[in-house]
């Protein structure tokens, strides 16, 4: 279903305002946790296992919001209740992520590189995508070069690496459930996005060259 220009503009503006507002809540929680860690162990404690995982996660979510706010408006978008529900749940999941009381399953030298690799992947993919990045499944222009020659959705791959690193360095049962639910939704989100993109013959050709959506040799 296509939106009128006026409705599309309103939807885009509202979604961006909500993302900024809710991210502010998450960042306040992360900042409070980092201050507690510094108070208990000194400023250097922020760069120990749990502190650094929280810091890297907050940095990654902030980068995401900057790209969302600066994205160009879509030419076409999907506004079905199904598409909107998936997008909302997969966007605001971070409100359920615990940033305190986590237990490291692996040492920092193992988890931090995963998070850094994830953040680097999503930054590179977003820079390559430019202002074509957005929230709702939409056609904002096609990008098929750079990291998009490896998988069709490298931004989501970056999220995955970052979140796996965070979970391994700051484990709670709640975080495991949140991230398991998130990536079930992300798969649905990818499939919904590709329903729209596959209407473009150029994108169909692209899918023949780049077979995997998210994880090479798996999906």
PDB file of C-alpha atoms in Angstrom:
ATOM      1  CA  UNK A   1       0.000   0.000   0.000  1.00  0.00           C
ATOM      2  CA  UNK A   2       1.358   3.404  -0.973  1.00  0.00           C
ATOM      3  CA  UNK A   3       1.251   6.440   1.251  1.00  0.00           C
ATOM      4  CA  UNK A   4       0.358   9.949   0.199  1.00  0.00           C
ATOM      5  CA  UNK A   5       3.260  12.370   0.453  1.00  0.00           C
ATOM      6  CA  UNK A   6       1.645  14.095   3.426  1.00  0.00           C
ATOM      7  CA  UNK A   7       1.021  10.833   5.310  1.00  0.00           C
ATOM      8  CA  UNK A   8       4.499   9.562   4.515  1.00  0.00           C
ATOM      9  CA  UNK A   9       6.091  12.743   5.825  1.00  0.00           C
ATOM     10  CA  UNK A  10       4.049  12.569   9.042  1.00  0.00           C
ATOM     11  CA  UNK A  11       4.927   8.895   9.589  1.00  0.00           C
ATOM     12  CA  UNK A  12       8.625   9.511   9.018  1.00  0.00           C
ATOM     13  CA  UNK A  13       8.723  12.524  11.346  1.00  0.00           C
ATOM     14  CA  UNK A  14       6.821  10.771  14.149  1.00  0.00           C
ATOM     15  CA  UNK A  15       9.011   7.660  13.932  1.00  0.00           C
ATOM     16  CA  UNK A  16      12.206   9.720  14.117  1.00  0.00           C
ATOM     17  CA  UNK A  17      10.993  11.741  17.093  1.00  0.00           C
ATOM     18  CA  UNK A  18      10.038   8.552  18.950  1.00  0.00           C
ATOM     19  CA  UNK A  19      13.379   6.903  18.215  1.00  0.00           C
ATOM     20  CA  UNK A  20      15.288   9.892  19.588  1.00  0.00           C
ATOM     21  CA  UNK A  21      13.048  10.080  22.671  1.00  0.00           C
ATOM     22  CA  UNK A  22      13.323   6.401  23.557  1.00  0.00           C
ATOM     23  CA  UNK A  23      17.044   6.264  22.839  1.00  0.00           C
ATOM     24  CA  UNK A  24      17.478   9.105  25.327  1.00  0.00           C
ATOM     25  CA  UNK A  25      15.845   6.907  27.978  1.00  0.00           C
ATOM     26  CA  UNK A  26      18.195   4.035  27.141  1.00  0.00           C
ATOM     27  CA  UNK A  27      21.275   6.281  27.168  1.00  0.00           C
ATOM     28  CA  UNK A  28      20.261   7.668  30.552  1.00  0.00           C
ATOM     29  CA  UNK A  29      20.124   4.110  31.905  1.00  0.00           C
ATOM     30  CA  UNK A  30      23.506   3.307  30.359  1.00  0.00           C
ATOM     31  CA  UNK A  31      25.033   6.534  31.724  1.00  0.00           C
ATOM     32  CA  UNK A  32      23.674   5.783  35.197  1.00  0.00           C
ATOM     33  CA  UNK A  33      25.208   2.313  35.067  1.00  0.00           C
ATOM     34  CA  UNK A  34      28.578   3.642  33.873  1.00  0.00           C
ATOM     35  CA  UNK A  35      28.614   6.220  36.682  1.00  0.00           C
ATOM     36  CA  UNK A  36      27.901   3.458  39.205  1.00  0.00           C
ATOM     37  CA  UNK A  37      30.730   1.331  37.775  1.00  0.00           C
ATOM     38  CA  UNK A  38      33.121   4.313  37.946  1.00  0.00           C
ATOM     39  CA  UNK A  39      32.044   5.136  41.495  1.00  0.00           C
ATOM     40  CA  UNK A  40      32.629   1.565  42.651  1.00  0.00           C
ATOM     41  CA  UNK A  41      35.894   0.894  40.845  1.00  0.00           C
ATOM     42  CA  UNK A  42      37.250   4.247  39.668  1.00  0.00           C
ATOM     43  CA  UNK A  43      37.131   5.822  36.213  1.00  0.00           C
ATOM     44  CA  UNK A  44      39.293   3.049  34.765  1.00  0.00           C
ATOM     45  CA  UNK A  45      36.636   0.486  35.655  1.00  0.00           C
ATOM     46  CA  UNK A  46      34.517   1.746  32.754  1.00  0.00           C
ATOM     47  CA  UNK A  47      36.998   0.055  30.432  1.00  0.00           C
ATOM     48  CA  UNK A  48      36.783  -3.305  32.182  1.00  0.00           C
ATOM     49  CA  UNK A  49      34.521  -6.080  30.918  1.00  0.00           C
ATOM     50  CA  UNK A  50      31.013  -4.941  31.866  1.00  0.00           C
ATOM     51  CA  UNK A  51      31.697  -1.214  31.603  1.00  0.00           C
ATOM     52  CA  UNK A  52      33.167  -1.437  28.114  1.00  0.00           C
ATOM     53  CA  UNK A  53      30.363  -3.656  26.813  1.00  0.00           C
ATOM     54  CA  UNK A  54      27.785  -1.111  28.015  1.00  0.00           C
ATOM     55  CA  UNK A  55      29.785   1.776  26.531  1.00  0.00           C
ATOM     56  CA  UNK A  56      30.115   0.073  23.143  1.00  0.00           C
ATOM     57  CA  UNK A  57      26.431  -0.850  23.066  1.00  0.00           C
ATOM     58  CA  UNK A  58      25.415   2.744  23.840  1.00  0.00           C
ATOM     59  CA  UNK A  59      27.746   4.024  21.101  1.00  0.00           C
ATOM     60  CA  UNK A  60      26.252   1.635  18.548  1.00  0.00           C
ATOM     61  CA  UNK A  61      22.660   2.588  19.365  1.00  0.00           C
ATOM     62  CA  UNK A  62      23.548   6.294  19.144  1.00  0.00           C
ATOM     63  CA  UNK A  63      25.070   5.813  15.696  1.00  0.00           C
ATOM     64  CA  UNK A  64      21.887   4.077  14.576  1.00  0.00           C
ATOM     65  CA  UNK A  65      19.714   6.990  15.675  1.00  0.00           C
ATOM     66  CA  UNK A  66      21.930   9.566  13.954  1.00  0.00           C
ATOM     67  CA  UNK A  67      21.480   7.668  10.684  1.00  0.00           C
ATOM     68  CA  UNK A  68      17.725   7.312  11.210  1.00  0.00           C
ATOM     69  CA  UNK A  69      17.284  11.033  11.810  1.00  0.00           C
ATOM     70  CA  UNK A  70      19.365  12.011   8.772  1.00  0.00           C
ATOM     71  CA  UNK A  71      17.876   9.436   6.349  1.00  0.00           C
ATOM     72  CA  UNK A  72      16.189  10.602   3.165  1.00  0.00           C
ATOM     73  CA  UNK A  73      12.432  10.131   2.920  1.00  0.00           C
ATOM     74  CA  UNK A  74      11.283   6.966   1.177  1.00  0.00           C
ATOM     75  CA  UNK A  75       9.873   6.745  -2.341  1.00  0.00           C
ATOM     76  CA  UNK A  76       7.772   3.745  -1.352  1.00  0.00           C
ATOM     77  CA  UNK A  77       7.091   2.131   1.997  1.00  0.00           C
ATOM     78  CA  UNK A  78       5.062  -0.688   3.536  1.00  0.00           C
ATOM     79  CA  UNK A  79       2.602   0.491   6.155  1.00  0.00           C
ATOM     80  CA  UNK A  80       0.611  -2.685   6.862  1.00  0.00           C
ATOM     81  CA  UNK A  81      -0.040  -3.332  10.578  1.00  0.00           C
ATOM     82  CA  UNK A  82       2.238  -6.365  10.259  1.00  0.00           C
ATOM     83  CA  UNK A  83       5.167  -4.363   8.847  1.00  0.00           C
ATOM     84  CA  UNK A  84       4.712  -1.541  11.347  1.00  0.00           C
ATOM     85  CA  UNK A  85       4.449  -3.953  14.307  1.00  0.00           C
ATOM     86  CA  UNK A  86       7.653  -5.750  13.341  1.00  0.00           C
ATOM     87  CA  UNK A  87       9.479  -2.458  12.861  1.00  0.00           C
ATOM     88  CA  UNK A  88       8.329  -0.996  16.178  1.00  0.00           C
ATOM     89  CA  UNK A  89       9.272  -4.123  18.151  1.00  0.00           C
ATOM     90  CA  UNK A  90      12.640  -4.497  16.403  1.00  0.00           C
ATOM     91  CA  UNK A  91      13.442  -0.793  16.859  1.00  0.00           C
ATOM     92  CA  UNK A  92      12.536  -0.206  20.492  1.00  0.00           C
ATOM     93  CA  UNK A  93      13.809  -3.541  21.867  1.00  0.00           C
ATOM     94  CA  UNK A  94      16.691  -1.713  23.596  1.00  0.00           C
ATOM     95  CA  UNK A  95      14.277  -0.467  26.251  1.00  0.00           C
ATOM     96  CA  UNK A  96      14.189  -4.078  27.533  1.00  0.00           C
ATOM     97  CA  UNK A  97      17.962  -4.648  27.477  1.00  0.00           C
ATOM     98  CA  UNK A  98      19.518  -4.860  30.930  1.00  0.00           C
ATOM     99  CA  UNK A  99      22.662  -2.774  31.343  1.00  0.00           C
ATOM    100  CA  UNK A 100      23.311  -3.767  34.956  1.00  0.00           C
ATOM    101  CA  UNK A 101      23.995  -6.930  36.926  1.00  0.00           C
ATOM    102  CA  UNK A 102      25.192  -8.899  33.904  1.00  0.00           C
ATOM    103  CA  UNK A 103      27.722 -11.722  34.229  1.00  0.00           C
ATOM    104  CA  UNK A 104      30.540 -12.152  31.673  1.00  0.00           C
ATOM    105  CA  UNK A 105      30.477 -15.548  29.925  1.00  0.00           C
ATOM    106  CA  UNK A 106      33.731 -14.804  28.124  1.00  0.00           C
ATOM    107  CA  UNK A 107      36.619 -12.466  29.007  1.00  0.00           C
ATOM    108  CA  UNK A 108      36.805  -8.940  27.597  1.00  0.00           C
ATOM    109  CA  UNK A 109      39.537  -9.804  25.018  1.00  0.00           C
ATOM    110  CA  UNK A 110      36.997 -12.148  23.408  1.00  0.00           C
ATOM    111  CA  UNK A 111      33.840 -10.027  23.619  1.00  0.00           C
ATOM    112  CA  UNK A 112      35.131  -6.508  22.901  1.00  0.00           C
ATOM    113  CA  UNK A 113      36.512  -7.407  19.432  1.00  0.00           C
ATOM    114  CA  UNK A 114      33.106  -8.844  18.513  1.00  0.00           C
ATOM    115  CA  UNK A 115      31.382  -5.622  19.531  1.00  0.00           C
ATOM    116  CA  UNK A 116      33.976  -3.471  17.786  1.00  0.00           C
ATOM    117  CA  UNK A 117      33.677  -5.602  14.634  1.00  0.00           C
ATOM    118  CA  UNK A 118      29.905  -5.234  14.777  1.00  0.00           C
ATOM    119  CA  UNK A 119      30.026  -1.472  15.260  1.00  0.00           C
ATOM    120  CA  UNK A 120      32.606  -1.115  12.476  1.00  0.00           C
ATOM    121  CA  UNK A 121      30.480  -3.234  10.128  1.00  0.00           C
ATOM    122  CA  UNK A 122      27.328  -1.224  10.736  1.00  0.00           C
ATOM    123  CA  UNK A 123      29.166   2.115  10.435  1.00  0.00           C
ATOM    124  CA  UNK A 124      30.767   1.072   7.139  1.00  0.00           C
ATOM    125  CA  UNK A 125      27.471  -0.266   5.794  1.00  0.00           C
ATOM    126  CA  UNK A 126      25.576   2.856   6.869  1.00  0.00           C
ATOM    127  CA  UNK A 127      28.194   5.184   5.382  1.00  0.00           C
ATOM    128  CA  UNK A 128      27.975   3.201   2.141  1.00  0.00           C
ATOM    129  CA  UNK A 129      24.180   3.353   2.259  1.00  0.00           C
ATOM    130  CA  UNK A 130      24.230   7.054   3.130  1.00  0.00           C
ATOM    131  CA  UNK A 131      20.830   8.649   3.557  1.00  0.00           C
ATOM    132  CA  UNK A 132      19.087   5.569   2.153  1.00  0.00           C
ATOM    133  CA  UNK A 133      18.945   4.141   5.682  1.00  0.00           C
ATOM    134  CA  UNK A 134      15.601   4.132   7.523  1.00  0.00           C
ATOM    135  CA  UNK A 135      13.221   2.260   9.826  1.00  0.00           C
ATOM    136  CA  UNK A 136      10.115   1.089   7.988  1.00  0.00           C
ATOM    137  CA  UNK A 137      10.567  -1.332   5.080  1.00  0.00           C
ATOM    138  CA  UNK A 138      10.956   1.096   2.202  1.00  0.00           C
ATOM    139  CA  UNK A 139      12.596   1.778  -1.141  1.00  0.00           C
ATOM    140  CA  UNK A 140      15.045   4.637  -0.524  1.00  0.00           C
ATOM    141  CA  UNK A 141      17.325   3.820  -3.423  1.00  0.00           C
ATOM    142  CA  UNK A 142      19.378   0.729  -4.223  1.00  0.00           C
ATOM    143  CA  UNK A 143      22.954   0.161  -3.025  1.00  0.00           C
ATOM    144  CA  UNK A 144      24.790  -2.951  -4.248  1.00  0.00           C
ATOM    145  CA  UNK A 145      28.479  -2.132  -3.803  1.00  0.00           C
ATOM    146  CA  UNK A 146      30.972  -2.152  -0.915  1.00  0.00           C
ATOM    147  CA  UNK A 147      29.822  -4.280   2.051  1.00  0.00           C
ATOM    148  CA  UNK A 148      26.583  -4.961   0.163  1.00  0.00           C
ATOM    149  CA  UNK A 149      28.578  -7.283  -2.087  1.00  0.00           C
ATOM    150  CA  UNK A 150      29.109  -9.661   0.854  1.00  0.00           C
ATOM    151  CA  UNK A 151      25.546  -9.915   2.208  1.00  0.00           C
ATOM    152  CA  UNK A 152      22.379  -8.047   1.271  1.00  0.00           C
ATOM    153  CA  UNK A 153      21.808  -6.647   4.776  1.00  0.00           C
ATOM    154  CA  UNK A 154      25.248  -5.931   6.312  1.00  0.00           C
ATOM    155  CA  UNK A 155      23.817  -3.412   8.795  1.00  0.00           C
ATOM    156  CA  UNK A 156      21.846  -6.188  10.462  1.00  0.00           C
ATOM    157  CA  UNK A 157      24.990  -8.336  10.457  1.00  0.00           C
ATOM    158  CA  UNK A 158      26.767  -5.534  12.318  1.00  0.00           C
ATOM    159  CA  UNK A 159      23.949  -5.408  14.868  1.00  0.00           C
ATOM    160  CA  UNK A 160      24.191  -9.167  15.334  1.00  0.00           C
ATOM    161  CA  UNK A 161      27.947  -9.153  15.985  1.00  0.00           C
ATOM    162  CA  UNK A 162      27.620  -6.269  18.441  1.00  0.00           C
ATOM    163  CA  UNK A 163      24.741  -7.862  20.325  1.00  0.00           C
ATOM    164  CA  UNK A 164      26.407 -11.279  20.539  1.00  0.00           C
ATOM    165  CA  UNK A 165      29.517  -9.599  21.940  1.00  0.00           C
ATOM    166  CA  UNK A 166      27.430  -7.634  24.432  1.00  0.00           C
ATOM    167  CA  UNK A 167      25.465 -10.708  25.532  1.00  0.00           C
ATOM    168  CA  UNK A 168      28.618 -12.771  26.042  1.00  0.00           C
ATOM    169  CA  UNK A 169      30.180  -9.976  28.073  1.00  0.00           C
ATOM    170  CA  UNK A 170      27.091  -8.942  30.027  1.00  0.00           C
ATOM    171  CA  UNK A 171      24.834 -11.993  30.220  1.00  0.00           C
ATOM    172  CA  UNK A 172      21.413 -12.097  31.851  1.00  0.00           C
ATOM    173  CA  UNK A 173      18.475 -14.387  31.105  1.00  0.00           C
ATOM    174  CA  UNK A 174      16.436 -11.315  30.187  1.00  0.00           C
ATOM    175  CA  UNK A 175      19.020 -10.157  27.647  1.00  0.00           C
ATOM    176  CA  UNK A 176      19.121 -13.637  26.098  1.00  0.00           C
ATOM    177  CA  UNK A 177      15.335 -13.589  25.663  1.00  0.00           C
ATOM    178  CA  UNK A 178      15.359 -10.017  24.331  1.00  0.00           C
ATOM    179  CA  UNK A 179      18.006 -10.720  21.701  1.00  0.00           C
ATOM    180  CA  UNK A 180      16.486 -14.067  20.692  1.00  0.00           C
ATOM    181  CA  UNK A 181      13.171 -12.296  20.137  1.00  0.00           C
ATOM    182  CA  UNK A 182      14.868  -9.403  18.363  1.00  0.00           C
ATOM    183  CA  UNK A 183      16.547 -11.579  15.744  1.00  0.00           C
ATOM    184  CA  UNK A 184      13.389 -13.554  15.109  1.00  0.00           C
ATOM    185  CA  UNK A 185      11.820 -10.162  14.342  1.00  0.00           C
ATOM    186  CA  UNK A 186      14.820  -9.027  12.300  1.00  0.00           C
ATOM    187  CA  UNK A 187      14.444 -12.050  10.023  1.00  0.00           C
ATOM    188  CA  UNK A 188      10.771 -11.166   9.498  1.00  0.00           C
ATOM    189  CA  UNK A 189      11.762  -7.527   8.956  1.00  0.00           C
ATOM    190  CA  UNK A 190      14.285  -8.492   6.288  1.00  0.00           C
ATOM    191  CA  UNK A 191      11.737 -10.669   4.491  1.00  0.00           C
ATOM    192  CA  UNK A 192       9.147  -7.882   4.633  1.00  0.00           C
ATOM    193  CA  UNK A 193      11.648  -5.346   3.299  1.00  0.00           C
ATOM    194  CA  UNK A 194      12.590  -7.625   0.437  1.00  0.00           C
ATOM    195  CA  UNK A 195       8.945  -8.023  -0.597  1.00  0.00           C
ATOM    196  CA  UNK A 196       9.070  -4.351  -1.539  1.00  0.00           C
ATOM    197  CA  UNK A 197      12.578  -4.322  -2.963  1.00  0.00           C
ATOM    198  CA  UNK A 198      11.915  -7.355  -5.179  1.00  0.00           C
ATOM    199  CA  UNK A 199       9.467  -5.254  -7.162  1.00  0.00           C
ATOM    200  CA  UNK A 200      12.557  -3.526  -8.565  1.00  0.00           C
ATOM    201  CA  UNK A 201      14.106  -5.566 -11.436  1.00  0.00           C
ATOM    202  CA  UNK A 202      17.537  -4.227 -10.516  1.00  0.00           C
ATOM    203  CA  UNK A 203      17.170  -5.669  -7.012  1.00  0.00           C
ATOM    204  CA  UNK A 204      16.186  -9.056  -8.439  1.00  0.00           C
ATOM    205  CA  UNK A 205      19.429  -9.081 -10.422  1.00  0.00           C
ATOM    206  CA  UNK A 206      21.296  -8.123  -7.265  1.00  0.00           C
ATOM    207  CA  UNK A 207      19.850 -11.111  -5.350  1.00  0.00           C
ATOM    208  CA  UNK A 208      21.270 -13.439  -7.994  1.00  0.00           C
ATOM    209  CA  UNK A 209      24.765 -12.048  -7.416  1.00  0.00           C
ATOM    210  CA  UNK A 210      24.577 -11.784  -3.605  1.00  0.00           C
ATOM    211  CA  UNK A 211      22.785 -14.904  -2.379  1.00  0.00           C
ATOM    212  CA  UNK A 212      22.823 -14.410   1.381  1.00  0.00           C
ATOM    213  CA  UNK A 213      20.759 -11.873   3.268  1.00  0.00           C
ATOM    214  CA  UNK A 214      22.410 -11.769   6.696  1.00  0.00           C
ATOM    215  CA  UNK A 215      24.882 -14.572   7.471  1.00  0.00           C
ATOM    216  CA  UNK A 216      27.098 -15.981   4.695  1.00  0.00           C
ATOM    217  CA  UNK A 217      26.351 -19.628   3.832  1.00  0.00           C
ATOM    218  CA  UNK A 218      23.438 -19.718   6.295  1.00  0.00           C
ATOM    219  CA  UNK A 219      20.726 -17.116   5.578  1.00  0.00           C
TER     220      UNK A 219
END
